[in-house]
Each structure stands twice: as structure tokens, then as C-alpha cells.
Coordinates of C-alpha atoms in Angstrom, one line a residue:
Chain B
M1 CA 119.4 69.3 119.6
V2 CA 120.8 69.6 116.1
L3 CA 119.8 72.7 114.2
S4 CA 122.7 72.9 111.7
N5 CA 123.0 69.5 110.1
Y6 CA 122.4 69.5 106.4
S7 CA 123.9 67.7 103.5
T8 CA 125.0 69.5 100.3
E9 CA 122.6 67.1 98.6
D10 CA 119.9 69.1 100.1
K11 CA 120.9 72.2 98.2
V12 CA 118.3 73.2 95.6
L13 CA 117.9 75.3 92.5
L14 CA 115.8 78.3 93.2
A15 CA 113.6 79.4 90.3
V16 CA 111.6 82.7 90.1
D17 CA 108.4 82.7 88.0
C18 CA 106.7 86.0 87.1
I19 CA 102.9 86.2 86.7
I20 CA 102.2 89.3 84.7
F21 CA 98.5 90.2 84.6
G22 CA 97.5 92.8 82.1
F23 CA 94.2 94.7 81.5
D24 CA 93.1 96.0 78.1
K25 CA 89.9 97.9 79.1
E26 CA 87.8 94.7 78.8
E27 CA 89.6 91.6 79.8
L28 CA 92.2 90.3 82.3
K29 CA 95.2 88.8 80.4
I30 CA 98.3 87.0 81.3
L31 CA 101.7 87.1 79.7
L32 CA 103.2 83.8 78.8
V33 CA 106.4 82.5 77.1
K34 CA 106.9 79.4 75.0
R35 CA 109.5 77.3 76.6
D36 CA 112.5 76.4 74.3
F37 CA 114.2 73.7 76.1
E38 CA 113.4 70.3 77.7
P39 CA 111.5 69.2 79.7
E40 CA 108.2 70.5 78.3
K41 CA 109.9 72.2 75.3
G42 CA 107.3 74.0 73.2
K43 CA 104.8 74.3 76.0
W44 CA 103.6 77.6 77.5
S45 CA 105.1 78.8 80.7
L46 CA 105.2 81.7 83.1
I47 CA 108.1 84.1 82.6
G48 CA 110.8 82.2 84.6
G49 CA 114.4 81.7 85.3
F50 CA 116.9 80.9 88.1
L51 CA 118.2 82.9 91.0
T52 CA 121.9 83.6 90.7
K53 CA 124.5 84.0 93.4
E54 CA 124.8 87.8 93.3
E55 CA 121.1 88.8 93.5
N56 CA 118.2 88.5 95.9
L57 CA 114.8 87.3 94.8
D58 CA 113.3 90.7 94.0
Q59 CA 116.3 91.6 91.8
S60 CA 116.1 88.2 90.2
A61 CA 112.5 88.6 89.3
I62 CA 113.2 92.0 87.7
R63 CA 116.2 90.7 85.8
I64 CA 114.3 87.6 84.5
L65 CA 111.3 89.6 83.5
H66 CA 113.4 92.2 81.7
H67 CA 115.5 89.6 80.0
L68 CA 112.7 87.6 78.5
T69 CA 110.1 90.3 77.8
G70 CA 111.8 93.7 77.7
L71 CA 109.5 95.0 80.4
N72 CA 111.1 97.6 82.7
N73 CA 110.3 99.2 86.0
I74 CA 107.5 96.8 86.8
Y75 CA 106.8 96.6 90.5
M76 CA 106.3 92.9 91.3
E77 CA 105.1 91.4 94.6
Q78 CA 106.2 88.1 95.9
V79 CA 103.3 85.7 96.1
Y80 CA 104.4 82.3 97.4
S81 CA 107.1 79.7 97.2
F82 CA 106.2 76.4 95.6
S83 CA 108.1 73.3 96.7
K84 CA 106.4 70.0 95.7
V85 CA 109.2 67.5 95.7
D86 CA 108.8 66.5 92.0
R87 CA 107.4 69.7 90.6
D88 CA 110.3 69.9 88.1
P89 CA 111.1 66.5 86.9
A90 CA 114.6 67.4 85.8
E91 CA 115.9 68.6 89.2
R92 CA 114.7 69.5 92.7
T93 CA 113.7 73.1 92.2
I94 CA 111.8 75.4 94.5
S95 CA 110.1 78.3 92.7
V96 CA 109.2 81.6 94.1
A97 CA 106.2 83.2 92.3
Y98 CA 106.0 87.0 91.8
Y99 CA 103.1 88.9 90.3
A100 CA 102.4 92.3 88.8
L101 CA 99.5 94.1 87.3
I102 CA 100.1 96.3 84.3
D103 CA 98.2 98.4 81.8
I104 CA 98.9 96.5 78.5
A105 CA 98.8 99.6 76.3
T106 CA 101.2 101.6 78.4
H107 CA 103.9 98.9 78.2
D108 CA 103.3 97.6 74.7
E109 CA 106.3 99.3 73.2
E110 CA 108.7 97.7 75.7
L111 CA 107.8 94.2 74.8
I112 CA 110.4 92.3 72.8
K113 CA 108.3 91.4 69.8
Q114 CA 110.5 88.6 68.3
N115 CA 110.4 86.5 71.4
P116 CA 107.8 83.8 71.7
I117 CA 105.9 85.7 74.3
Q118 CA 102.2 86.4 74.1
W119 CA 99.3 87.9 76.0
F120 CA 96.4 85.4 76.6
S121 CA 93.0 86.1 77.9
L122 CA 93.0 84.5 81.3
K123 CA 89.9 82.5 80.3
E124 CA 91.5 81.1 77.2
A125 CA 95.1 80.6 78.4
P126 CA 96.7 77.3 77.5
K127 CA 97.6 74.7 80.1
L128 CA 100.9 75.7 81.6
I129 CA 103.9 73.5 82.5
F130 CA 104.6 72.1 85.9
D131 CA 102.6 73.7 88.7
H132 CA 102.4 77.1 86.9
N133 CA 98.6 76.9 86.8
R134 CA 98.5 76.6 90.6
M135 CA 100.8 79.6 90.8
V136 CA 98.4 81.6 88.7
E137 CA 95.5 80.5 90.8
K138 CA 97.3 81.6 94.0
A139 CA 98.1 85.0 92.4
I140 CA 94.5 85.5 91.3
A141 CA 93.3 84.6 94.8
R142 CA 95.7 87.3 96.2
L143 CA 94.5 89.8 93.6
R144 CA 90.8 89.1 94.5
R145 CA 91.4 89.5 98.2
R146 CA 93.2 92.8 97.4
A147 CA 90.3 94.0 95.2
L148 CA 87.8 93.3 97.9
S149 CA 89.7 95.0 100.7
K150 CA 91.2 98.0 99.0
P151 CA 90.9 100.0 95.8
I152 CA 92.6 98.6 92.7
G153 CA 92.9 100.1 89.3
F154 CA 95.5 102.7 89.5
E155 CA 98.1 100.5 87.7
L156 CA 95.6 98.9 85.3
L157 CA 93.4 101.7 84.0
P158 CA 94.2 104.7 81.8
E159 CA 94.5 108.0 83.7
K160 CA 90.9 108.8 82.7
F161 CA 88.4 106.0 82.6
T162 CA 84.6 105.5 82.5
M163 CA 82.6 103.8 85.3
R164 CA 82.0 101.0 82.9
Q165 CA 85.7 100.4 82.5
L166 CA 86.2 100.3 86.3
Q167 CA 83.3 97.9 86.6
K168 CA 84.7 95.7 83.8
L169 CA 88.0 95.6 85.7
Y170 CA 86.3 94.5 88.9
E171 CA 84.2 92.0 87.1
A172 CA 87.3 90.5 85.4
I173 CA 89.2 90.2 88.7
L174 CA 86.3 88.8 90.7
D175 CA 85.1 86.7 87.7
T176 CA 81.5 87.7 88.2
K177 CA 78.9 90.0 86.8
L178 CA 78.2 93.0 89.0
D179 CA 75.0 95.0 89.2
K180 CA 75.7 98.4 87.6
R181 CA 73.8 100.6 90.1
N182 CA 75.2 98.8 93.1
F183 CA 78.7 99.0 91.8
I184 CA 78.4 102.8 91.2
N185 CA 76.9 103.4 94.6
K186 CA 79.5 101.3 96.3
F187 CA 82.4 102.9 94.6
N188 CA 81.0 106.4 95.1
S189 CA 80.7 105.7 98.8
F190 CA 84.5 105.1 98.9
D191 CA 84.9 108.7 97.9
I192 CA 88.1 108.2 95.8
L193 CA 86.8 109.2 92.4
I194 CA 86.8 112.6 90.7
K195 CA 84.1 113.0 88.1
L196 CA 85.5 115.0 85.2
D197 CA 83.7 117.5 83.0
E198 CA 84.6 115.4 80.0
K199 CA 83.0 112.5 78.2
D200 CA 84.2 109.4 76.4
M201 CA 82.1 109.5 73.2
S202 CA 83.4 106.2 71.7
S203 CA 80.8 103.8 73.0
S204 CA 77.5 105.7 72.8
K205 CA 76.0 108.8 71.3
K206 CA 75.2 110.2 74.7
G207 CA 78.8 109.5 75.8
A208 CA 80.0 108.4 79.3
Y209 CA 81.5 110.7 81.9
L210 CA 85.2 110.2 82.5
F211 CA 86.6 109.7 86.0
Q212 CA 90.0 110.0 87.6
F213 CA 91.2 108.6 90.9
D214 CA 91.8 111.3 93.6
Q215 CA 95.4 110.2 94.3
E216 CA 95.5 111.4 97.9
K217 CA 92.2 109.7 98.8
Y218 CA 93.0 106.6 96.8
K219 CA 96.3 106.2 98.7
R220 CA 94.6 106.7 102.1
K221 CA 92.0 104.1 101.1
V222 CA 94.7 101.6 100.2
E223 CA 96.0 102.1 103.7
D224 CA 92.7 102.1 105.5
G225 CA 91.0 99.4 103.4
F226 CA 87.3 98.9 102.8
N227 CA 85.0 95.9 102.5
F228 CA 83.7 95.4 99.0
K229 CA 81.1 92.7 99.4
I230 CA 80.0 91.1 96.2
Chain A
M148 CA 116.6 83.3 74.5
V149 CA 118.2 81.3 77.3
L150 CA 115.9 80.2 80.0
S151 CA 117.6 77.2 81.3
N152 CA 121.2 78.2 82.0
Y153 CA 122.3 77.8 85.5
S154 CA 125.4 76.8 87.2
T155 CA 125.5 74.3 90.1
E156 CA 127.2 77.1 92.0
D157 CA 123.8 78.9 92.1
K158 CA 122.3 76.1 94.1
V159 CA 121.3 77.3 97.6
L160 CA 120.4 76.0 101.0
L161 CA 116.8 76.5 101.8
A162 CA 116.0 77.2 105.4
V163 CA 112.6 77.3 107.0
D164 CA 112.0 79.6 110.0
C165 CA 108.9 79.3 112.1
I166 CA 107.4 82.3 113.8
I167 CA 105.2 81.0 116.6
F168 CA 103.0 83.7 118.2
G169 CA 101.2 82.8 121.4
F170 CA 98.6 84.6 123.5
D171 CA 98.2 84.1 127.2
K172 CA 95.1 86.3 127.9
E173 CA 97.1 89.4 128.2
E174 CA 100.0 89.5 126.0
L175 CA 101.3 88.5 122.6
K176 CA 104.4 86.3 122.9
I177 CA 106.9 84.7 120.6
L178 CA 108.6 81.3 120.9
L179 CA 112.4 81.5 120.5
V180 CA 115.2 79.0 120.6
K181 CA 118.8 79.6 121.7
R182 CA 121.1 78.7 118.9
D183 CA 123.7 76.1 119.8
F184 CA 126.2 76.4 116.9
E185 CA 128.2 79.0 115.0
P186 CA 127.7 81.5 113.6
E187 CA 125.8 83.4 116.3
K188 CA 126.0 80.6 118.8
G189 CA 124.2 81.4 122.0
K190 CA 122.0 84.0 120.4
W191 CA 118.2 83.8 120.2
S192 CA 116.7 82.7 116.9
L193 CA 113.4 81.7 115.4
I194 CA 112.6 78.0 115.3
G195 CA 114.5 77.0 112.2
G196 CA 116.1 74.3 110.1
F197 CA 116.8 73.2 106.6
L198 CA 114.6 71.8 103.9
T199 CA 115.6 68.2 103.0
K200 CA 115.3 66.3 99.7
E201 CA 112.2 64.3 100.5
E202 CA 109.9 67.0 101.9
N203 CA 108.1 70.1 100.6
L204 CA 108.2 73.4 102.6
D205 CA 105.0 72.8 104.5
Q206 CA 106.2 69.4 105.7
S207 CA 109.6 70.8 106.5
A208 CA 108.1 73.5 108.7
I209 CA 106.0 71.0 110.6
R210 CA 109.0 68.7 111.1
I211 CA 111.3 71.4 112.2
L212 CA 108.8 72.9 114.6
H213 CA 108.1 69.5 116.1
H214 CA 111.7 68.4 116.3
L215 CA 112.8 71.6 118.2
T216 CA 109.8 72.3 120.3
G217 CA 107.6 69.2 120.6
L218 CA 104.6 71.1 119.2
N219 CA 102.3 69.1 117.1
N220 CA 99.4 69.7 114.8
I221 CA 100.1 73.4 114.4
Y222 CA 98.7 74.9 111.2
M223 CA 101.4 77.2 109.9
E224 CA 101.0 79.6 107.0
Q225 CA 103.8 80.6 104.7
V226 CA 104.6 84.3 105.1
Y227 CA 107.5 85.2 102.8
S228 CA 110.9 84.1 101.4
F229 CA 113.9 86.1 102.5
S230 CA 116.9 86.2 100.2
K231 CA 119.3 89.0 101.0
V232 CA 122.6 87.8 99.5
D233 CA 124.6 87.8 102.7
R234 CA 121.8 87.1 105.2
D235 CA 123.6 84.0 106.5
P236 CA 127.3 84.7 106.6
A237 CA 128.2 81.0 106.5
E238 CA 126.6 80.1 103.2
R239 CA 124.1 81.4 100.7
T240 CA 120.8 80.5 102.3
I241 CA 117.3 81.5 101.3
S242 CA 114.8 81.3 104.2
V243 CA 111.1 80.7 103.9
A244 CA 109.2 82.1 107.0
Y245 CA 106.1 80.4 108.3
Y246 CA 103.9 81.6 111.1
A247 CA 101.2 80.3 113.4
L248 CA 99.1 81.6 116.3
I249 CA 98.5 79.4 119.2
D250 CA 96.9 79.5 122.6
I251 CA 99.9 79.1 125.0
A252 CA 98.0 77.2 127.7
T253 CA 96.5 74.7 125.3
H254 CA 99.9 73.6 124.0
D255 CA 102.0 74.0 127.1
E256 CA 102.2 70.2 127.8
E257 CA 103.6 69.5 124.4
L258 CA 106.6 71.8 124.8
I259 CA 110.0 70.1 125.3
K260 CA 111.0 71.7 128.5
Q261 CA 114.7 70.8 128.6
N262 CA 115.4 72.5 125.2
P263 CA 116.6 76.0 125.3
I264 CA 113.2 77.3 124.0
Q265 CA 111.4 80.1 125.6
W266 CA 108.3 82.3 125.3
F267 CA 109.1 86.0 125.2
S268 CA 106.7 88.9 125.4
L269 CA 106.9 90.5 121.9
K270 CA 107.8 93.8 123.5
E271 CA 110.7 92.4 125.5
A272 CA 112.1 89.8 123.0
P273 CA 115.8 89.9 122.5
K274 CA 117.4 90.9 119.3
L275 CA 117.4 87.9 117.0
I276 CA 120.1 86.6 114.6
F277 CA 120.4 87.4 110.9
D278 CA 117.2 88.9 109.5
H279 CA 114.9 87.2 111.9
N280 CA 113.6 90.4 113.3
R281 CA 112.5 91.5 109.8
M282 CA 110.7 88.1 109.5
V283 CA 108.9 88.8 112.7
E284 CA 107.9 92.3 111.5
K285 CA 106.6 90.8 108.2
A286 CA 104.5 88.2 110.1
I287 CA 103.1 90.9 112.5
A288 CA 102.1 93.0 109.5
R289 CA 100.4 90.0 108.0
L290 CA 98.6 89.3 111.4
R291 CA 97.5 92.9 111.6
R292 CA 96.1 93.0 108.1
R293 CA 94.3 89.8 109.0
A294 CA 92.8 91.2 112.2
L295 CA 91.6 94.3 110.5
S296 CA 89.9 92.4 107.7
K297 CA 88.5 89.3 109.3
P298 CA 87.8 88.0 112.8
I299 CA 90.7 86.5 114.7
G300 CA 90.8 84.9 118.1
F301 CA 89.5 81.4 117.5
E302 CA 92.9 79.9 117.7
L303 CA 94.1 82.2 120.4
L304 CA 91.4 82.5 123.0
P305 CA 90.0 79.9 125.3
E306 CA 86.6 78.5 124.3
K307 CA 84.9 80.9 126.6
F308 CA 86.3 84.4 127.0
T309 CA 85.4 87.8 128.2
M310 CA 85.0 90.9 126.1
R311 CA 88.1 92.3 127.9
Q312 CA 90.2 89.3 126.8
L313 CA 89.0 89.7 123.2
Q314 CA 89.9 93.4 123.3
K315 CA 93.3 92.6 124.9
L316 CA 94.0 90.3 122.0
Y317 CA 93.1 93.0 119.4
E318 CA 95.1 95.6 121.3
A319 CA 98.1 93.3 121.4
I320 CA 97.9 92.5 117.7
L321 CA 97.3 96.1 116.7
D322 CA 99.7 97.4 119.3
T323 CA 97.3 100.2 120.3
K324 CA 94.8 101.1 123.1
L325 CA 91.2 100.7 121.9
D326 CA 88.2 102.5 123.3
K327 CA 86.2 99.9 125.2
R328 CA 82.7 101.0 124.1
N329 CA 83.7 101.4 120.5
F330 CA 85.3 98.0 120.5
I331 CA 82.2 96.3 122.0
N332 CA 79.9 98.0 119.5
K333 CA 82.0 97.2 116.6
F334 CA 82.4 93.6 117.5
N335 CA 78.7 93.2 118.2
S336 CA 77.9 94.6 114.8
F337 CA 79.9 91.7 113.3
D338 CA 77.4 89.4 114.8
I339 CA 79.7 86.5 115.5
L340 CA 79.6 86.3 119.3
I341 CA 77.3 84.4 121.6
K342 CA 76.8 85.9 125.0
L343 CA 76.6 83.1 127.6
D344 CA 74.6 83.0 130.7
E345 CA 77.8 82.6 132.7
K346 CA 80.3 84.9 134.2
D347 CA 84.0 85.0 134.8
M348 CA 84.2 86.0 138.5
S349 CA 88.1 86.1 138.6
S350 CA 88.6 89.8 137.9
S351 CA 85.9 91.6 139.7
K352 CA 83.1 91.2 142.2
K353 CA 80.4 91.9 139.7
G354 CA 82.0 89.4 137.3
A355 CA 82.2 89.7 133.5
Y356 CA 80.0 87.9 131.0
L357 CA 81.6 85.1 129.1
F358 CA 81.3 84.8 125.3
Q359 CA 81.8 82.2 122.7
F360 CA 82.3 82.5 119.0
D361 CA 79.3 81.4 116.9
Q362 CA 81.3 79.0 114.8
E363 CA 79.1 79.1 111.7
K364 CA 78.9 82.9 111.6
Y365 CA 82.6 83.2 112.5
K366 CA 83.5 81.0 109.5
R367 CA 81.3 83.0 107.2
K368 CA 82.8 86.3 108.4
V369 CA 86.3 84.9 107.8
E370 CA 85.2 84.4 104.2
D371 CA 83.3 87.6 103.7
G372 CA 85.7 89.8 105.6
F373 CA 84.9 93.1 107.4
N374 CA 86.7 96.4 107.8
F375 CA 87.8 96.9 111.4
K376 CA 89.0 100.5 111.4
I377 CA 91.1 101.6 114.3

């Protein structure tokens, strides 16, 4: 039995690609960078780079994201490693995808404005290089599973939000229209919202009540899970 | 902005480690191999090897598993990529962990018996090399999340099984005692079991009714999910 045989030819480059989803109260967006070298120069790409000797994958993702976008302190989660033999025509490269959800407004000031990076609506995003579209699909699938099995929104919504905004977020993630009354009933049954004595008057004369997450209960619900059926 | 710079020194070996969980009607077990080369020669290890040039990670996992154990046609799922800088003292190696659940009896004949491979009860498994124990923990956490959010058992139980066996499986995965009556009520509420007109007489004089999964309903429940609270 030979477990150890390998040839140095089998060594590979390890890339890290960051899928940054943002929410702007209405829409789910994705942060992309215009690639400035061959192959595929000038095309849109995920925020990516290569693992170096002195870092692990988590550290690499943080460094690459910060270097290309300016974003700091973003908690990213590893999604999946992509390894199709010819996925990068230049050289055998395995890529580990990471993803994060951020509130666009909160992080706007950190973004390096002169870099060719741009938020795209998920629905109108350009075709990406290599297998990056598959990476995005995989991350969305993960995000959906998460939204159906535990609360989501803490990282994506402002501190105070309306029911409509929370519903918009769920609709964007699940890519479907939800019935307003069902949604409200369901979310209330999870018992993680605090209704404030305060209204958002921006969208109607009557105004819409603002809500906050009850942090303790939200946290417990993330641990216990729920089953949000569409 | 430099996205492409890398040095060939940054190239890494990519290992694949397979976490094979088995169930034998009572206990959750793990398949391990005794390592026959340095470093850590003679210690117990996950079923592992290196990615080669002409295969992707899924193919590599299948090849390595088959080569070392004889197991065939096992559907493995990618769990996570482990990348601590010094995880393998011999050389910078990133390892991608895969896992599968199998019914031990069904696959017993495939196992290469002369190889130093062995089933261990999860609770009595030896300390593993490198970060393999962390890999196992990560796979168990994944397995637990899965068991709490959708039915599990189709790959692990014989075609006909008793409620006790199903409960034993859940208790093994969740590592906790479950109340019999609660468990039965909960599982019946999921409506995926068919009660057969047939009894297993091996464990008591009265016998215990045998059940089967309703394949259609089971499949739908895997898609829709549920919330199995302990």
C-alpha cells in the first residue's frame, strides 16, 4: 500500500476567491473586480488571489479581500473548493471559495474607490471568468439553506428595519415573492423581533413600524434553527 | 493592483482525506488506516492521499478510497479544506476532507481485508495524525446539522428497520439519549415511514414492528427540511 507517493508535478496553485454579497434595503448585490491581466483580462471576476506560504486559507481570504477592496473585518465563511482540471487555462489551480454578507451602506467608506471594483445587482451581474459563476451559485445555495433553517439579517439590515425590508431581504435571498401576511405571521412565530415605538415615515404617510432583532433570542434561534417553508 | 503575482514556491501539495462513517445498528463507527510511512508512521489516519494532475477533487477522493479500502460507488461529500501552515510537518499540504455514511454490513465484502484498515467505534477511536481529529469533528458537526434539518438513515439503515434502530442512529449522531415516546411522535409527524405488517423477533418475545422509508416522501422531506429539536 502506497499512501505517500506523489510527484512535485502534482503540486498546484491554490487560489482563494471571495464572494461578497451585499444588501441595500431592496436588492441582493455582488462585489466584482475587473481583471487586469491575462487570461481573461478585462473580464469581471470574483475578488481573488493566491494563497502564500505563510498564511492559512482564512487569513489569505482576508488579506486578498482587503488588498483589492479595502474591506476590513469581514467575517467570511469557506464555501467549497473547486478543482476542475482545466478550470484555469494558464495553470492547474484549485480555488477555495469564501463568502460573506455585508450591509453595503455600513462598509461603503472602506471601499477603495479608484479600483475597478463594482457592486452589481445579482440579477444583472455580467458573466464571470472561469467557473466563478458556479462558485456564486454554490454560495447562493448555501445562503438559501441558511435562510430557510435559521434567521438571517443581522449582518445585512440596518439596526432598525421595517417588516417590508426584512421581507425584501428574504425575497431576494430566496428569489421569490412571499405573501406579506404569511411572512409576518411566520417571522412573529419565531419570536426574535422587538417592535419599536417608532416609525419609518419615508415610504408612506401612515409610516411603518420599525423593528429590531432581540439579540439573545436571535442568537438562540441561530443555534436551534427553524424551518422556514416557502 | 496586482492580482496575478505568485511564486512557484507558493505551490502546494493537495491532499484528500476521506472520513467514512459507518453504522452497524447500534453504533457510529469510523474507518481508519494505519499509516505506513514517516512522519507519524504506525499511527492511525483517515483514508488519505494526494490529488494528481489528471483528476479533480471528487475523482481523487473516489480513487483514494477505492485504492486503500476497496470500497466502491460511495457517494462522498466535500466537507472543508484544512490549511494550517504547519499541519503536515514534512511539506506544505492543504487537505480537502470528504465524508460519507455507509451501512457497514452492506459494504463488508468490498473491504480489502489484508490492509491495515479498521472500523473503530467513534467513542473509542485512537488519536489521529495531524489535524485529522479536527476534520472528524467538522464532519460530525455537518452530520448533526443534517440530521436535525432533514431525515437521515436511508444510507445507514437496512431496508427494513425497527423504530429502536432508527432512534439508535439518531442518538449516535446527536450523541445524546432521546426520549422514546417523543422520538416516535416526532418521526411519525414527519410522515416518511411505512409501518410494515412484519416484526423483528430477534430482540424480544413480543417482537418489534419493522418500518421502511417511503422513498417519495423521504426525498421530498430531504428537500423541504424539518426542524428536529432535541
